[in-house]
XYZ file of C-alpha atoms in Angstrom:
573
model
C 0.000 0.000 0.000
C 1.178 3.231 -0.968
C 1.405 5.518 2.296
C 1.164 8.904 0.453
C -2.133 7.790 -1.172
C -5.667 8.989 0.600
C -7.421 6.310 1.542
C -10.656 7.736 2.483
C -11.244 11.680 2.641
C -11.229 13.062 6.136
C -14.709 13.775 6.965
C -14.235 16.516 10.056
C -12.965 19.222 8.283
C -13.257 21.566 11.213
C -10.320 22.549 13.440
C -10.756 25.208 16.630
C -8.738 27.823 17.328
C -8.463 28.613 21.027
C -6.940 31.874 22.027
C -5.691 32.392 25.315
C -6.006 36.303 25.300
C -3.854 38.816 27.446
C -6.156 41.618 29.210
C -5.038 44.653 30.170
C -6.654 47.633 32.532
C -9.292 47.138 35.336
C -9.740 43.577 34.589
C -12.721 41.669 36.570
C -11.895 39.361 39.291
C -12.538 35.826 39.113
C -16.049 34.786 39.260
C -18.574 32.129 37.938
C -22.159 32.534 36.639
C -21.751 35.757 35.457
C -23.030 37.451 32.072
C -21.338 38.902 29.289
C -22.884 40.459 25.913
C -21.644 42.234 22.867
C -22.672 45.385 21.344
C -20.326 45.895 18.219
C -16.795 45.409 19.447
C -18.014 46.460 23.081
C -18.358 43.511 25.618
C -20.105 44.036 28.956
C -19.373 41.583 31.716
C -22.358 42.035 34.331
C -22.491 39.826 38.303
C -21.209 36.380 39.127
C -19.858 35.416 42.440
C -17.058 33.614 43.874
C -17.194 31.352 47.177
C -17.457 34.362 49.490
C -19.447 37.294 47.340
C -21.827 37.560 44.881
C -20.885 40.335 42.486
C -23.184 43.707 41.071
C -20.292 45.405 39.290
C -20.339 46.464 35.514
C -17.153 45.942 33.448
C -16.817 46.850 29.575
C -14.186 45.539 27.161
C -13.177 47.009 24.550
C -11.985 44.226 22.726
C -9.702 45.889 19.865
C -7.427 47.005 22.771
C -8.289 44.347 25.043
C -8.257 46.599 27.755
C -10.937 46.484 30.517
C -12.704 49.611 32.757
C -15.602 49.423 35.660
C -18.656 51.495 34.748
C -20.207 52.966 37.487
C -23.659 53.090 36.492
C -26.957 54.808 38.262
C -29.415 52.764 39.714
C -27.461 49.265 39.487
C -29.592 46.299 40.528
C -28.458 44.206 43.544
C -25.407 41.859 43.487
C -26.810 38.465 41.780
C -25.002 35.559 39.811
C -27.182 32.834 37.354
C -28.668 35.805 35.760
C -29.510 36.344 32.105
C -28.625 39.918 30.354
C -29.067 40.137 26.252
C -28.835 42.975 23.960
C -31.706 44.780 22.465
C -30.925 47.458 20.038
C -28.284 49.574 22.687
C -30.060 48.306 25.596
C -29.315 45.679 28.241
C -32.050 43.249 29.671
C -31.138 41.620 32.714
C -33.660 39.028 34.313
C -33.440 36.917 36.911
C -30.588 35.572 39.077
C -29.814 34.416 42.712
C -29.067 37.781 44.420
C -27.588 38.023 48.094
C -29.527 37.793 51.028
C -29.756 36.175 54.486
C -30.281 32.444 55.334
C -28.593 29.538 54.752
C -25.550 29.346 51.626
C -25.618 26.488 49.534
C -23.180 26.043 47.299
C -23.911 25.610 43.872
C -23.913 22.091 42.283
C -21.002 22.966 39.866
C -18.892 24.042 42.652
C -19.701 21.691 45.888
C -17.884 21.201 48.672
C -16.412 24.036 48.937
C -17.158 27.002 51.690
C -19.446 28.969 49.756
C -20.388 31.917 52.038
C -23.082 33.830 50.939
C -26.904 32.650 50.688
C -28.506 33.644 47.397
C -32.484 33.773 46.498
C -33.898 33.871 43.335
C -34.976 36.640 42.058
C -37.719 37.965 39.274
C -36.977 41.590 38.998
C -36.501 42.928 35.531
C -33.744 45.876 34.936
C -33.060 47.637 31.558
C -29.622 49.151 31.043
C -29.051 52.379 28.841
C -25.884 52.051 27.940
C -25.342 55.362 26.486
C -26.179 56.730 29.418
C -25.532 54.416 32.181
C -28.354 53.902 33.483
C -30.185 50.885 35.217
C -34.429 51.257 34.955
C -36.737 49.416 36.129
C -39.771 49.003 33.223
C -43.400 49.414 34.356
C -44.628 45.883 32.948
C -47.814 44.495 32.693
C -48.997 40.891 32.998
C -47.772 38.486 35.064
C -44.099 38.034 35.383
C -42.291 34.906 35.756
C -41.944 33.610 39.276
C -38.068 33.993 40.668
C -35.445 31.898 39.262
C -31.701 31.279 38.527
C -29.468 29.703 35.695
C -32.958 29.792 33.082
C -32.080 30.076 29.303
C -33.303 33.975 27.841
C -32.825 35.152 24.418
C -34.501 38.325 22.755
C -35.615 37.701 19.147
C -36.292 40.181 17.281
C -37.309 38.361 13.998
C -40.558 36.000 13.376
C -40.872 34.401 9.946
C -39.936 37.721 8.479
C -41.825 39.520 10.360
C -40.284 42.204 13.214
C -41.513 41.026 16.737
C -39.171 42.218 19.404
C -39.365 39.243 22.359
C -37.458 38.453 25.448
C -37.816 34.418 25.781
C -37.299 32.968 29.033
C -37.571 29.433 29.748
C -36.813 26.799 32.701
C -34.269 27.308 35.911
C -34.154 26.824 39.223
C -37.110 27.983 41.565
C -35.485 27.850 44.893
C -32.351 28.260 46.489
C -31.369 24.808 47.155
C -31.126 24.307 43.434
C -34.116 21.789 43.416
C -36.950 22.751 42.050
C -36.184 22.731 37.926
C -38.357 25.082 36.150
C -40.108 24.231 32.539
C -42.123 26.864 32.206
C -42.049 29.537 28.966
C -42.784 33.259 29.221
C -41.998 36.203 26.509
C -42.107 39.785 27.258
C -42.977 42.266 24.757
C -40.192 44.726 24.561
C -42.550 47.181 22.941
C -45.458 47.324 25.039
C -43.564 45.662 28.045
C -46.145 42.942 28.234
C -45.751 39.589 29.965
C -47.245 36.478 28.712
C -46.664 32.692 29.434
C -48.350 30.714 26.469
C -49.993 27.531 26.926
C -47.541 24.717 25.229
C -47.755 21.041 24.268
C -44.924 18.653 24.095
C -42.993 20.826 26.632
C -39.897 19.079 27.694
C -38.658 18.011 30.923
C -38.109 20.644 33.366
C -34.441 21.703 33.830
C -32.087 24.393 34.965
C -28.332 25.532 33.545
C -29.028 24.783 30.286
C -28.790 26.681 27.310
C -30.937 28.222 24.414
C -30.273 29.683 20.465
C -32.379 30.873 18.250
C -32.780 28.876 14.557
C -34.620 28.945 11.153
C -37.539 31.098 11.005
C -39.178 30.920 14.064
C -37.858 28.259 16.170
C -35.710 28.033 19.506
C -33.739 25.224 20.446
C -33.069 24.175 23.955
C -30.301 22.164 24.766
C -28.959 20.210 28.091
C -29.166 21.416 31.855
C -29.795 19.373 34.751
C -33.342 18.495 37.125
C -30.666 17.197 40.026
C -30.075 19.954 43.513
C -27.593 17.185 44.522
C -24.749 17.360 41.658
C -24.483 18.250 37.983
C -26.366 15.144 36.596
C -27.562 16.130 33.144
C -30.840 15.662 31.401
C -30.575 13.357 28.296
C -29.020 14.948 25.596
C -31.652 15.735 23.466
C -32.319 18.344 21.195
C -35.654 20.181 21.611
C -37.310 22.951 19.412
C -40.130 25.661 20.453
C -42.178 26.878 17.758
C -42.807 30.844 18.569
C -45.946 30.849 15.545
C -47.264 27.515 17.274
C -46.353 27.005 20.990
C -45.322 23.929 20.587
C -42.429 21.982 21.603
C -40.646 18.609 19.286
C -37.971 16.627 19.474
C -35.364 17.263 16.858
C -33.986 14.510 14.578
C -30.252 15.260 13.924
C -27.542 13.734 11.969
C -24.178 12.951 13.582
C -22.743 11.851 17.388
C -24.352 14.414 19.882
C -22.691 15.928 22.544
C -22.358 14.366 25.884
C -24.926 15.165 28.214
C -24.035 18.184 30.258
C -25.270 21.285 32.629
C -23.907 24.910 33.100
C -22.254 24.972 29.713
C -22.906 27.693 26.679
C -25.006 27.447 23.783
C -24.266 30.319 21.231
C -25.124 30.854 17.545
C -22.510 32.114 15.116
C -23.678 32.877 11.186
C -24.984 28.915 10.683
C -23.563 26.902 13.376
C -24.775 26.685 17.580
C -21.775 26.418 19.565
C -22.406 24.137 22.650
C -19.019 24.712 25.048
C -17.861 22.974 27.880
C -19.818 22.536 30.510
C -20.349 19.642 33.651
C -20.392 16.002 32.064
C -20.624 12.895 33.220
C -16.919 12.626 32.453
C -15.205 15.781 34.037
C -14.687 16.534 30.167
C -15.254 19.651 28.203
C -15.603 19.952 24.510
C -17.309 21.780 22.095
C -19.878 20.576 19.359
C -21.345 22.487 16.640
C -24.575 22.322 15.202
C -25.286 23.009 11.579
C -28.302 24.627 12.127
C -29.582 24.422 7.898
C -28.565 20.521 7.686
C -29.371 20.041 11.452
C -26.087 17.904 11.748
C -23.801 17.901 14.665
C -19.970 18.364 14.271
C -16.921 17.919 16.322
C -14.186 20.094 15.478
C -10.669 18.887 16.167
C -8.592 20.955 18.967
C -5.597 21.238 20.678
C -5.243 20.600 24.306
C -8.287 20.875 26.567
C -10.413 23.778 28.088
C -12.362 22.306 31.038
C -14.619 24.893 32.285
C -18.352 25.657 33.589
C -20.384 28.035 34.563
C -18.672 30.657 32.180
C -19.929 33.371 30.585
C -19.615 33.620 26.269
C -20.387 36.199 23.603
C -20.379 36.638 20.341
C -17.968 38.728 18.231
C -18.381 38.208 14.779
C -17.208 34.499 14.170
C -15.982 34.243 17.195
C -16.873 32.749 20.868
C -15.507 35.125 23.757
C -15.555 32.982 27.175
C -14.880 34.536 30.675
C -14.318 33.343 34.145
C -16.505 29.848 34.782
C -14.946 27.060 37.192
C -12.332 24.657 36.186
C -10.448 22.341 37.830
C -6.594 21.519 38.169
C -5.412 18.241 39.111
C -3.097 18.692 42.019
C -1.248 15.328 42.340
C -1.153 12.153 40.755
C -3.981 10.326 41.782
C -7.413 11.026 39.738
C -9.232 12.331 43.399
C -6.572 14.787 44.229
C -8.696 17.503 41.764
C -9.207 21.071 42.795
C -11.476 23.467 41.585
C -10.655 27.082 41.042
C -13.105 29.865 39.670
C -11.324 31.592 37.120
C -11.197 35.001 35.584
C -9.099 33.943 32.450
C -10.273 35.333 28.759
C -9.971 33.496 25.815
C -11.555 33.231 21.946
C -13.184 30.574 20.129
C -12.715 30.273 16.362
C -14.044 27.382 14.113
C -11.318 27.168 10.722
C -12.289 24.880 7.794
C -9.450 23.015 6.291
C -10.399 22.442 2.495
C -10.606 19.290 1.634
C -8.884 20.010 -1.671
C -5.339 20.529 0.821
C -3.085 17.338 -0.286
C -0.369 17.831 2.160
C -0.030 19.797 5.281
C 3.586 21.416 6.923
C 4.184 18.422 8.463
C 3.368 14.630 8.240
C 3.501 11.935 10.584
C 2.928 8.345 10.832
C 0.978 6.864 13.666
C 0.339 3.418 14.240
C -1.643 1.645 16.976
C -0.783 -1.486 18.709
C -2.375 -3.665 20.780
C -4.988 -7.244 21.440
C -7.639 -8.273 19.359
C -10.918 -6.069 20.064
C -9.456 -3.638 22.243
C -11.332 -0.771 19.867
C -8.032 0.481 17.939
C -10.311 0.454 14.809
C -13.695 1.985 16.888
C -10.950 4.677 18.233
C -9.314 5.821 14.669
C -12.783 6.253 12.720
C -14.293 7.851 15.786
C -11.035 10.536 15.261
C -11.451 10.475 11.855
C -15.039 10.552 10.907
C -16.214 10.892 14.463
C -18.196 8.055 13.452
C -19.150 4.819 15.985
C -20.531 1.348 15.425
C -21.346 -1.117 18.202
C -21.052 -3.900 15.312
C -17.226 -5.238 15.609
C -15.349 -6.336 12.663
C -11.513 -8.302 12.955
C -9.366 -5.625 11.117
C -7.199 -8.180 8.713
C -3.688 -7.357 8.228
C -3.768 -3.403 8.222
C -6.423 -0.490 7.593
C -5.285 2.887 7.179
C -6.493 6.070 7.037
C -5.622 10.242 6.792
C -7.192 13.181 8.606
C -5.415 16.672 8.167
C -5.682 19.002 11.080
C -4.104 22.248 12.373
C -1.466 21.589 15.106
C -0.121 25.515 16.770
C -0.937 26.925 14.228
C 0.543 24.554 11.026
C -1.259 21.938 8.917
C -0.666 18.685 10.231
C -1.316 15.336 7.841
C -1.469 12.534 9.901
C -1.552 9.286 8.596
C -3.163 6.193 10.813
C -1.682 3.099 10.652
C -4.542 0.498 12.155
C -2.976 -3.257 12.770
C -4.903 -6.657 13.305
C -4.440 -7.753 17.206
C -4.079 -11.530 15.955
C -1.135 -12.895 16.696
C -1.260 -14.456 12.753
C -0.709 -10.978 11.333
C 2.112 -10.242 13.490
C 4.859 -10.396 10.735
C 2.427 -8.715 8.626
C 1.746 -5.724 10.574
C 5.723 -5.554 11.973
C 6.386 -4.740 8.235
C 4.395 -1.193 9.085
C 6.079 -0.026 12.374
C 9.349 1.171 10.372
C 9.810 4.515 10.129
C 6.691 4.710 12.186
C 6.866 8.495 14.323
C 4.761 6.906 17.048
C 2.907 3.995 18.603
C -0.512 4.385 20.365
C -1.208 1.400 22.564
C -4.393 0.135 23.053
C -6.070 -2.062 26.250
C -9.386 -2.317 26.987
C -9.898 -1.443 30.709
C -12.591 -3.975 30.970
C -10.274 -6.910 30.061
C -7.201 -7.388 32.123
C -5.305 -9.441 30.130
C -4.969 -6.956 27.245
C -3.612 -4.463 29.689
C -0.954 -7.275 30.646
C -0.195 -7.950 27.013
C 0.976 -4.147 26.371
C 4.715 -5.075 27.034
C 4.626 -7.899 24.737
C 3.513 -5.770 21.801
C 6.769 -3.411 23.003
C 8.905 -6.321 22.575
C 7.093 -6.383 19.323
C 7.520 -3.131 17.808
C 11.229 -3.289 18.767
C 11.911 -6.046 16.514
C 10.785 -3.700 13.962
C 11.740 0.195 15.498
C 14.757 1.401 17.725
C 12.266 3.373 19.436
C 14.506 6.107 20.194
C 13.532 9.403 22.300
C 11.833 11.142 19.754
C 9.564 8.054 19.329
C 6.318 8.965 20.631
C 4.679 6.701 22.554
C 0.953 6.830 23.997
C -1.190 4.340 26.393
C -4.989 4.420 25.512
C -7.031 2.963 27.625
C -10.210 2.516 25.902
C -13.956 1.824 27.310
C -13.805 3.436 30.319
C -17.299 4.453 30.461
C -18.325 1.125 30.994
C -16.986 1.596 34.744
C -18.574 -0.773 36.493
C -16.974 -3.475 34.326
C -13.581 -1.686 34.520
C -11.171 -4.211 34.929
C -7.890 -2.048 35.138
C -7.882 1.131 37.159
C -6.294 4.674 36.230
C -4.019 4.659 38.716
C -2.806 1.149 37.172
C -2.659 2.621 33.460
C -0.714 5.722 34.592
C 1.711 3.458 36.260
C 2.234 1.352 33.368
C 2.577 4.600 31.007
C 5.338 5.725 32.986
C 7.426 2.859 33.058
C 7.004 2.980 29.455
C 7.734 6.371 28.740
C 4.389 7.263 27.280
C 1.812 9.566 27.811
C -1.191 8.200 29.089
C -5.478 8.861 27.825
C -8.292 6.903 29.061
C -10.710 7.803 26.347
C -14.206 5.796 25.078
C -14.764 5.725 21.380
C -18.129 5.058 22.256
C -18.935 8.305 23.798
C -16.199 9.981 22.233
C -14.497 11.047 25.598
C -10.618 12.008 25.190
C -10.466 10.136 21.739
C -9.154 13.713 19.709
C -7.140 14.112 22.983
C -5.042 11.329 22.830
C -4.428 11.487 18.684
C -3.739 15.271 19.304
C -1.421 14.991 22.155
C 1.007 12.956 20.009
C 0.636 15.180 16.999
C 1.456 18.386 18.979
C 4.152 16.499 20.912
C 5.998 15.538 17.272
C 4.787 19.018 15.788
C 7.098 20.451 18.827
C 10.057 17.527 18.571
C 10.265 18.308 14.781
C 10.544 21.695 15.805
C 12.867 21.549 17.619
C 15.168 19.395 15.420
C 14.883 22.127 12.669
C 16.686 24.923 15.042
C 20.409 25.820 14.026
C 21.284 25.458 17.525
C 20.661 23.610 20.492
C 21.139 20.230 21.283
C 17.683 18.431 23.214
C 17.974 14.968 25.220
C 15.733 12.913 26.137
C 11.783 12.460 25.564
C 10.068 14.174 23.167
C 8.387 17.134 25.019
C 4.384 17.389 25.747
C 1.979 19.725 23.916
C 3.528 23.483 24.727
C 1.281 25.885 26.603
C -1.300 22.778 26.593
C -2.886 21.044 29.913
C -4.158 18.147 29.206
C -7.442 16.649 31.258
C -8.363 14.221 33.237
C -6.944 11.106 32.390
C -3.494 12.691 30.270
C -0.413 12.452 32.305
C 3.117 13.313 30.850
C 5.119 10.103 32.142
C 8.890 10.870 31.010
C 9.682 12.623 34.433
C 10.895 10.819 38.188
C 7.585 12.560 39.337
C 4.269 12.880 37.506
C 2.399 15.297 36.948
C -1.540 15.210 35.726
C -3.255 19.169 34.815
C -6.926 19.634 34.158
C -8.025 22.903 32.250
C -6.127 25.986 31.209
């Protein structure tokens, strides 16, 4: 087999750009739940809290300098955090929100355990900001307003099947201040004639809170995620669910593609065709972001370096791009997968979705990967779920060798990679040995739930150095795959990480099946050769040992660098 030739044509074309952005001036302190929106190339960051304050300032960036000032405004509401504020025309609407007060604190459920200090109640007070004048009002409504909440969904739409209607949606949050009563209820105020009403709707979907809500086609909304659990972030099923504006009336929506992982306190976000669902609390401990084509109603998984874990942020939109502020994340602070700690963060960075043509033949660099391991261990369900983000339950016996080419972006420099997938029987063995020369790295695969593949990595070792000196700049990467499935796991972390570092590898614990980690551990090797090949390209210099990890990356739960007398695991940015 030729190994320049394309095999099949990479079907995720999309790669994300994440910008870790410098800010400069009075910049906001760290804080979760806040809200930021965009007016032109304005952003206004409004509330949030930490674990001992709840927060009622007003910041504005102005994002061509990056450079941030407090407004003191007249008339500012009280301090509050799960709030929604949206643009209307220069106006801010702010609704909603848990705002100080006395009583008991409970800590939210994206941040427990932790000595939250202030006691919050939800609130239903409506405030408009001018914010050419700086001015907070309060709007003589009429109608019934919604009853107090926290972390709802609220959009204002100011289009209806062609036809101007200028709405603020709210739907669903929290009712209490124990985070456990989940809202479902829908109610749109008339931003002209400040009118309140709360249609009658069929099909509603389960109540939830921290979830998120876009606007699509004509005159739908679509709801994604949140959570109907006080206790911890347990997300609702992730479905899709639309709201008809013309009809009141709520369906499921049949999509194309792998959905997201079901998660709570995350962003949902339109940009020109595609809804941006970031981050967020999984299941997993793992953020990600998924876009959905909101014309083909398709979901896509764009390829990225590194990992941002992070939730209960804050996100705008600037043009094609997603702004994110603040939000929780959490930083592994030894080696074992409990020692986690999670910090509330004022850090700034940008989104930005690139297409990579498909009509690009070769990228800046090229690299051949080729994974090793037993018999049904999921090396085949792991490389189409990179490459076409694709999964089957239905196994097939690769025979010999399968291979296949995605082309990504790596810091900033097209990256071919080409996949090298071998048959686990032990008949193909001089077969597939043929393919490890001049291999640039080996990812080997166990399946957590069987023990004996995990026992067998060291004899495919011995195998591939028949074949490869496996030198330093050889990458080398332990998968261990299927561990959702955990209460058939068979092999624990700590037990994988142990075995990566006597081997010198990096170490992922990913699930094709769900997709958790899977771009993480491809990625990691590609950015770890991107940065060897570097490095072997400078004039001067002379660099021993290991090649070195993703720069300026921190790779998640379940990543550990393993070429160092002590390791070291980071979660988040």
């Amino acid at each position: 087999m030729d190994e320049d030739q394309d095999a099949e044509l990479p079907v995720r074309n999309l790669v994300l750009s994440v910008c870790d952005l410098k800010q400069h001036g009075e910049t906001p302190s760290s804080r979760c739940g806040a809200q930021t929106v965009t007016i032109a190339t304005r952003m206004y960051l409004h509330g949030g809290a930490d674990e001992k304050a709840a927060y009622g300032d007003l910041h504005l960036l102005e994002i061509e300098q990056m450079k941030w000032s407090e407004l003191q405004a007249e008339g500012a509401p009280p301090a509050r955090y799960g709030h929604t504020i949206k643009a209307y025309n220069t106006d801010l609407v702010l609704f909603g929100g848990l705002v100080t007060g006395d009583g008991p604190a409970h800590p939210p459920p994206f941040l427990p355990g932790t000595g939250w200090a202030h006691a919050g109640s939800p609130d239903n007070g409506l405030y408009i900001l001018q914010t050419q004048h700086l001015r907070w009002q309060i709007p003589s409504c009429v109608g019934a307003p919604p009853s107090p909440r926290s972390f709802h969904s609220a959009l204002v739409v100011t289009e209806r099947r062609g036809v101007t209607s200028d709405y603020y949606v709210i739907f669903g949050g929290s009712g209490d201040s124990e985070f456990g009563t989940p809202l479902g209820d829908l109610h749109l105020l008339d931003l002209r004639s400040m009118q309140w009403t709360s249609p009658q709707c069929a099909g509603a979907p389960p109540p939830r809170m921290a979830h998120g809500m876009v606007q699509g086609p004509e005159d739908q909304l679509f709801v994604f995620g949140g959570t109907d659990s006080p206790a911890s972030p347990l997300p609702v099923p992730g479905v899709l669910f639309s709201f008809s504006l013309s009809t009141s009336t709520w369906t499921r929506v049949q999509l194309q593609g792998t959905p997201p992982l079901e998660r709570c306190f995350h962003t949902f976000d339109l940009i020109g065709k595609w809804g941006f669902i970031f981050a967020g609390a999984t299941a997993t401990n793992m953020s990600d972001l998924y876009i959905l084509d909101v014309q083909t109603m398709r979901w896509a998984r764009p390829l990225y370096e590194g990992q941002v874990n992070v939730r209960a942020h804050a996100s705008a939109v600037l043009h094609d791009k997603l702004i994110v502020f603040g939000g929780v994340r959490d930083k592994a602070t030894g080696t074992k997968k409990a020692e986690v700690e999670s910090r509330i963060s004022k850090k700034l960075f940008f989104l930005n979705v690139l297409e990579v043509k498909s009509s690009v033949a070769e990228g800046d660099f090229k690299f051949k990967l080729v994974t090793v391991g037993d018999s049904g261990v999921g090396k085949s369900c792991l490389l189409t779920r990179f490459v076409q983000d694709l999964y089957s339950d239905t196994h097939n016996s690769t025979i010999g060798v399968d291979f296949k080419t995605v082309i990504t972006m790596v810091k900033g420099r097209l990256v071919k990679l080409q996949l090298w997938d071998t048959a686990g029987q032990e008949r193909f063995s001089v077969v597939t040995g043929n393919y490890y020369r001049n291999s640039d790295g080996f990812i080997f695969v166990y399946d957590a739930t069987n023990r004996p593949s995990f026992d067998h990595v060291e004899q495919w070792l011995g195998q591939v150095k028949l074949h490869h000196e496996c030198g330093p700049s050889t990458m080398k990467i332990l998968v261990a795959n299927k561990m959702d499935m955990v209460g058939q796991l068979a092999v624990s972390e700590e037990e994988g990480r142990a075995k990566a570092e006597a081997l010198g590898a990096f170490f992922v614990g990913t699930s094709a099946k769900t997709a958790a980690n899977v771009d993480m551990a491809f990625l990691t090797a590609a950015q770890s050769l991107v940065e060897t090949r570097r490095k072997q390209k400078e004039p001067t210099g002379i660099h021993l040992g290991a090649p070195a990890g993703p720069a300026g990356a921190r790779p998640g739960p379940g990543l550990q660098r393993q070429n160092s007398a002590k390791a070291k695991c980071c979660v988040g940015g």
